[in-house]
């Protein structure tokens, strides 16, 4: 299996990846094809696909904020069961992030991820791909070390229509396994930067950010 970075919207592998995204994710979670041009060319956004026998069978997008010392896993897609795609992508991503942190000269504090709450997305099949089932993914990410941040989370729809998406939890995998809290200001700074590309923010999102900035720290809870 190959781990190949995509930096060009015209790369044939990107068309396959985008089709895979449309298969497994709801529409509000998938950025339109043409809007991917700038993100793919952004050196800070890292999009990789897992290629098996010429086909895109998995993908992951993530980024590393050197000034904050934190990473974000935008998504991980496992397109087929029985190939070890999840472990392959996770290990390759961790090695790449370790290199980026070493180059920055400061340690990585941890990594954020949005994780579906299976009790709020029971009607979504995720393309019928069992490894993408919310119950399965949540348990896998718990094993990896992710924990749920203790606040009601919403995010702006990637359709940029000003709607709020509330079927996910924001989680964090601290580099320090003994950490019990995350500075709330770090969460607010990260979310503000991460969603700066979307102009239409729902009022509930703005209110959430304000509450975080008024708080000192946010607890890490079991996932």
Short mmCIF file of C-alpha atoms in Angstrom, two decimals:
data_model
loop_
_atom_site.label_atom_id
_atom_site.label_comp_id
_atom_site.label_asym_id
_atom_site.label_seq_id
_atom_site.Cartn_x
_atom_site.Cartn_y
_atom_site.Cartn_z
CA UNK A 1 0.00 0.00 0.00
CA UNK A 2 1.27 3.49 -0.85
CA UNK A 3 0.88 6.73 1.13
CA UNK A 4 0.68 9.50 -1.48
CA UNK A 5 0.23 13.22 -0.87
CA UNK A 6 -2.20 15.15 -3.09
CA UNK A 7 -1.44 18.81 -3.81
CA UNK A 8 -3.27 19.39 -7.10
CA UNK A 9 -6.99 19.31 -7.79
CA UNK A 10 -6.20 17.89 -11.24
CA UNK A 11 -4.47 14.84 -9.79
CA UNK A 12 -6.58 11.83 -10.86
CA UNK A 13 -6.21 10.45 -7.34
CA UNK A 14 -8.03 13.49 -5.98
CA UNK A 15 -11.14 12.79 -8.07
CA UNK A 16 -11.18 9.26 -6.64
CA UNK A 17 -10.71 10.59 -3.12
CA UNK A 18 -13.51 13.13 -3.47
CA UNK A 19 -15.85 10.46 -4.76
CA UNK A 20 -14.97 8.31 -1.75
CA UNK A 21 -15.71 11.24 0.57
CA UNK A 22 -19.14 11.71 -1.01
CA UNK A 23 -19.85 8.03 -0.47
CA UNK A 24 -19.07 7.91 3.24
CA UNK A 25 -19.81 11.43 4.56
CA UNK A 26 -23.06 13.44 4.68
CA UNK A 27 -23.21 16.36 2.23
CA UNK A 28 -22.66 19.07 4.87
CA UNK A 29 -19.29 17.52 5.72
CA UNK A 30 -17.88 17.53 2.17
CA UNK A 31 -16.35 20.62 0.57
CA UNK A 32 -17.32 21.07 -3.10
CA UNK A 33 -14.81 19.70 -5.61
CA UNK A 34 -13.70 23.07 -7.03
CA UNK A 35 -13.26 24.59 -3.56
CA UNK A 36 -10.48 22.09 -2.85
CA UNK A 37 -8.01 23.89 -5.14
CA UNK A 38 -6.60 26.28 -2.53
CA UNK A 39 -6.59 23.83 0.41
CA UNK A 40 -4.63 21.28 -1.64
CA UNK A 41 -2.06 23.91 -2.57
CA UNK A 42 -1.74 25.13 1.03
CA UNK A 43 1.56 23.73 2.40
CA UNK A 44 0.05 23.59 5.88
CA UNK A 45 -2.76 21.25 4.89
CA UNK A 46 -1.67 17.69 4.32
CA UNK A 47 -3.91 15.42 2.26
CA UNK A 48 -2.79 11.84 1.71
CA UNK A 49 -4.44 8.84 0.12
CA UNK A 50 -3.86 5.15 0.67
CA UNK A 51 -3.48 3.54 -2.75
CA UNK A 52 -3.89 -0.21 -3.15
CA UNK A 53 -3.53 -1.79 -6.57
CA UNK A 54 -4.05 1.58 -8.23
CA UNK A 55 -7.25 2.43 -6.35
CA UNK A 56 -7.82 4.95 -3.56
CA UNK A 57 -8.97 2.80 -0.64
CA UNK A 58 -8.46 5.33 2.13
CA UNK A 59 -7.55 8.93 2.81
CA UNK A 60 -6.63 11.33 5.57
CA UNK A 61 -6.34 15.09 5.87
CA UNK A 62 -4.61 16.80 8.75
CA UNK A 63 -2.65 19.91 9.62
CA UNK A 64 -0.10 21.05 12.15
CA UNK A 65 -0.06 24.53 13.71
CA UNK A 66 3.56 25.07 14.67
CA UNK A 67 2.87 28.20 16.77
CA UNK A 68 0.18 26.44 18.81
CA UNK A 69 1.97 23.10 18.93
CA UNK A 70 -1.19 21.23 18.03
CA UNK A 71 -2.46 19.12 15.14
CA UNK A 72 -5.92 18.51 13.76
CA UNK A 73 -7.15 15.38 12.04
CA UNK A 74 -9.69 16.68 9.53
CA UNK A 75 -10.82 13.24 8.46
CA UNK A 76 -9.80 9.62 8.07
CA UNK A 77 -11.54 7.44 5.52
CA UNK A 78 -11.36 3.67 5.45
CA UNK A 79 -12.84 2.59 2.13
CA UNK A 80 -12.54 -1.17 2.50
CA UNK A 81 -12.42 -3.61 5.40
CA UNK A 82 -9.72 -6.21 5.84
CA UNK A 83 -6.76 -4.27 4.45
CA UNK A 84 -5.47 -2.65 7.65
CA UNK A 85 -6.12 0.80 6.18
CA UNK A 86 -6.86 2.47 9.52
CA UNK A 87 -3.59 1.40 11.12
CA UNK A 88 -1.66 2.22 7.95
CA UNK A 89 -3.01 5.78 7.80
CA UNK A 90 -2.63 6.35 11.55
CA UNK A 91 1.00 5.27 11.65
CA UNK A 92 1.97 7.22 8.54
CA UNK A 93 0.24 10.34 9.89
CA UNK A 94 1.93 10.08 13.28
CA UNK A 95 5.37 9.71 11.70
CA UNK A 96 4.75 12.74 9.50
CA UNK A 97 3.51 14.84 12.43
CA UNK A 98 6.53 13.85 14.51
CA UNK A 99 8.77 15.10 11.73
CA UNK A 100 6.85 18.38 11.50
CA UNK A 101 7.07 18.92 15.26
CA UNK A 102 10.82 18.20 15.20
CA UNK A 103 11.29 20.72 12.39
CA UNK A 104 9.39 23.36 14.36
CA UNK A 105 11.66 22.94 17.37
CA UNK A 106 8.82 22.58 19.88
CA UNK A 107 6.95 19.50 21.09
CA UNK A 108 3.43 18.70 19.95
CA UNK A 109 0.85 19.24 22.70
CA UNK A 110 -1.70 16.99 21.08
CA UNK A 111 -4.21 16.53 18.28
CA UNK A 112 -7.84 17.56 17.86
CA UNK A 113 -10.47 15.53 16.03
CA UNK A 114 -14.20 15.82 15.46
CA UNK A 115 -15.92 12.53 16.22
CA UNK A 116 -19.50 11.60 15.39
CA UNK A 117 -21.78 10.81 18.30
CA UNK A 118 -23.36 7.52 17.15
CA UNK A 119 -26.52 8.22 19.14
CA UNK A 120 -27.14 11.33 17.04
CA UNK A 121 -26.32 9.87 13.60
CA UNK A 122 -28.08 6.52 13.73
CA UNK A 123 -29.73 7.14 10.36
CA UNK A 124 -26.47 7.65 8.46
CA UNK A 125 -24.90 4.57 6.86
CA UNK A 126 -21.50 6.08 5.94
CA UNK A 127 -21.67 4.38 2.58
CA UNK A 128 -22.26 0.99 4.12
CA UNK A 129 -18.55 0.72 4.99
CA UNK A 130 -18.53 -0.94 8.41
CA UNK A 131 -15.16 0.44 9.58
CA UNK A 132 -16.67 3.94 9.15
CA UNK A 133 -19.61 3.10 11.44
CA UNK A 134 -19.69 5.78 14.20
CA UNK A 135 -19.72 3.16 16.98
CA UNK A 136 -16.63 1.46 15.53
CA UNK A 137 -14.75 4.68 14.86
CA UNK A 138 -15.45 6.08 18.31
CA UNK A 139 -14.09 2.98 20.00
CA UNK A 140 -11.00 2.92 17.77
CA UNK A 141 -10.24 6.59 18.47
CA UNK A 142 -10.71 5.97 22.19
CA UNK A 143 -8.10 3.23 21.98
CA UNK A 144 -5.75 5.64 20.21
CA UNK A 145 -6.00 8.01 23.18
CA UNK A 146 -8.62 10.56 22.15
CA UNK A 147 -10.88 12.00 24.85
CA UNK A 148 -13.97 14.15 24.62
CA UNK A 149 -13.71 17.83 25.49
CA UNK A 150 -16.34 18.74 28.05
CA UNK A 151 -18.49 21.35 26.30
CA UNK A 152 -21.46 21.31 23.87
CA UNK A 153 -19.86 21.38 20.44
CA UNK A 154 -21.21 22.72 17.15
CA UNK A 155 -19.41 23.62 13.97
CA UNK A 156 -20.28 25.61 10.84
CA UNK A 157 -21.50 23.52 7.91
CA UNK A 158 -18.88 23.06 5.20
CA UNK A 159 -21.57 24.05 2.72
CA UNK A 160 -20.96 27.60 4.06
CA UNK A 161 -24.68 28.19 4.45
CA UNK A 162 -24.51 29.42 8.04
CA UNK A 163 -26.06 26.25 9.45
CA UNK A 164 -24.77 24.62 12.63
CA UNK A 165 -23.75 20.96 12.68
CA UNK A 166 -24.23 19.41 16.11
CA UNK A 167 -23.83 15.67 15.59
CA UNK A 168 -20.18 15.59 16.59
CA UNK A 169 -18.00 15.91 19.65
CA UNK A 170 -14.70 17.76 19.64
CA UNK A 171 -12.02 15.50 21.06
CA UNK A 172 -8.35 15.81 21.88
CA UNK A 173 -5.50 13.32 22.10
CA UNK A 174 -2.91 14.86 24.46
CA UNK A 175 0.73 13.96 24.06
CA UNK A 176 0.80 13.79 27.87
CA UNK A 177 -1.39 10.78 28.63
CA UNK A 178 -1.90 12.05 32.18
CA UNK A 179 -3.39 15.38 31.10
CA UNK A 180 -6.88 16.03 32.46
CA UNK A 181 -7.56 19.47 31.01
CA UNK A 182 -6.90 21.62 27.95
CA UNK A 183 -6.65 25.44 28.16
CA UNK A 184 -9.96 26.76 26.85
CA UNK A 185 -8.17 29.62 25.09
CA UNK A 186 -6.19 27.07 23.05
CA UNK A 187 -9.44 25.43 21.91
CA UNK A 188 -10.95 28.80 20.98
CA UNK A 189 -7.82 29.93 19.13
CA UNK A 190 -7.68 26.67 17.21
CA UNK A 191 -11.36 26.66 16.21
CA UNK A 192 -11.27 30.32 15.18
CA UNK A 193 -8.34 29.66 12.87
CA UNK A 194 -9.60 26.33 11.62
CA UNK A 195 -12.97 27.69 10.52
CA UNK A 196 -11.68 31.04 9.26
CA UNK A 197 -12.20 29.77 5.69
CA UNK A 198 -15.98 29.75 6.24
CA UNK A 199 -17.53 33.21 6.19
CA UNK A 200 -21.00 32.22 7.39
CA UNK A 201 -20.80 31.19 11.03
CA UNK A 202 -23.99 30.26 12.90
CA UNK A 203 -24.79 32.28 16.06
CA UNK A 204 -24.50 29.12 18.17
CA UNK A 205 -20.89 28.73 17.03
CA UNK A 206 -20.06 32.34 17.94
CA UNK A 207 -21.66 31.85 21.35
CA UNK A 208 -19.66 28.67 21.89
CA UNK A 209 -16.40 30.49 21.15
CA UNK A 210 -17.34 33.29 23.56
CA UNK A 211 -18.03 30.79 26.33
CA UNK A 212 -14.67 29.11 25.74
CA UNK A 213 -12.85 32.44 25.96
CA UNK A 214 -14.57 33.15 29.28
CA UNK A 215 -13.43 29.79 30.67
CA UNK A 216 -9.97 28.93 32.01
CA UNK A 217 -9.80 25.25 31.12
CA UNK A 218 -11.87 22.43 29.63
CA UNK A 219 -11.88 18.92 31.05
CA UNK A 220 -10.95 15.83 29.04
CA UNK A 221 -13.57 13.10 29.52
CA UNK A 222 -13.67 9.44 28.49
CA UNK A 223 -14.83 8.96 24.93
#
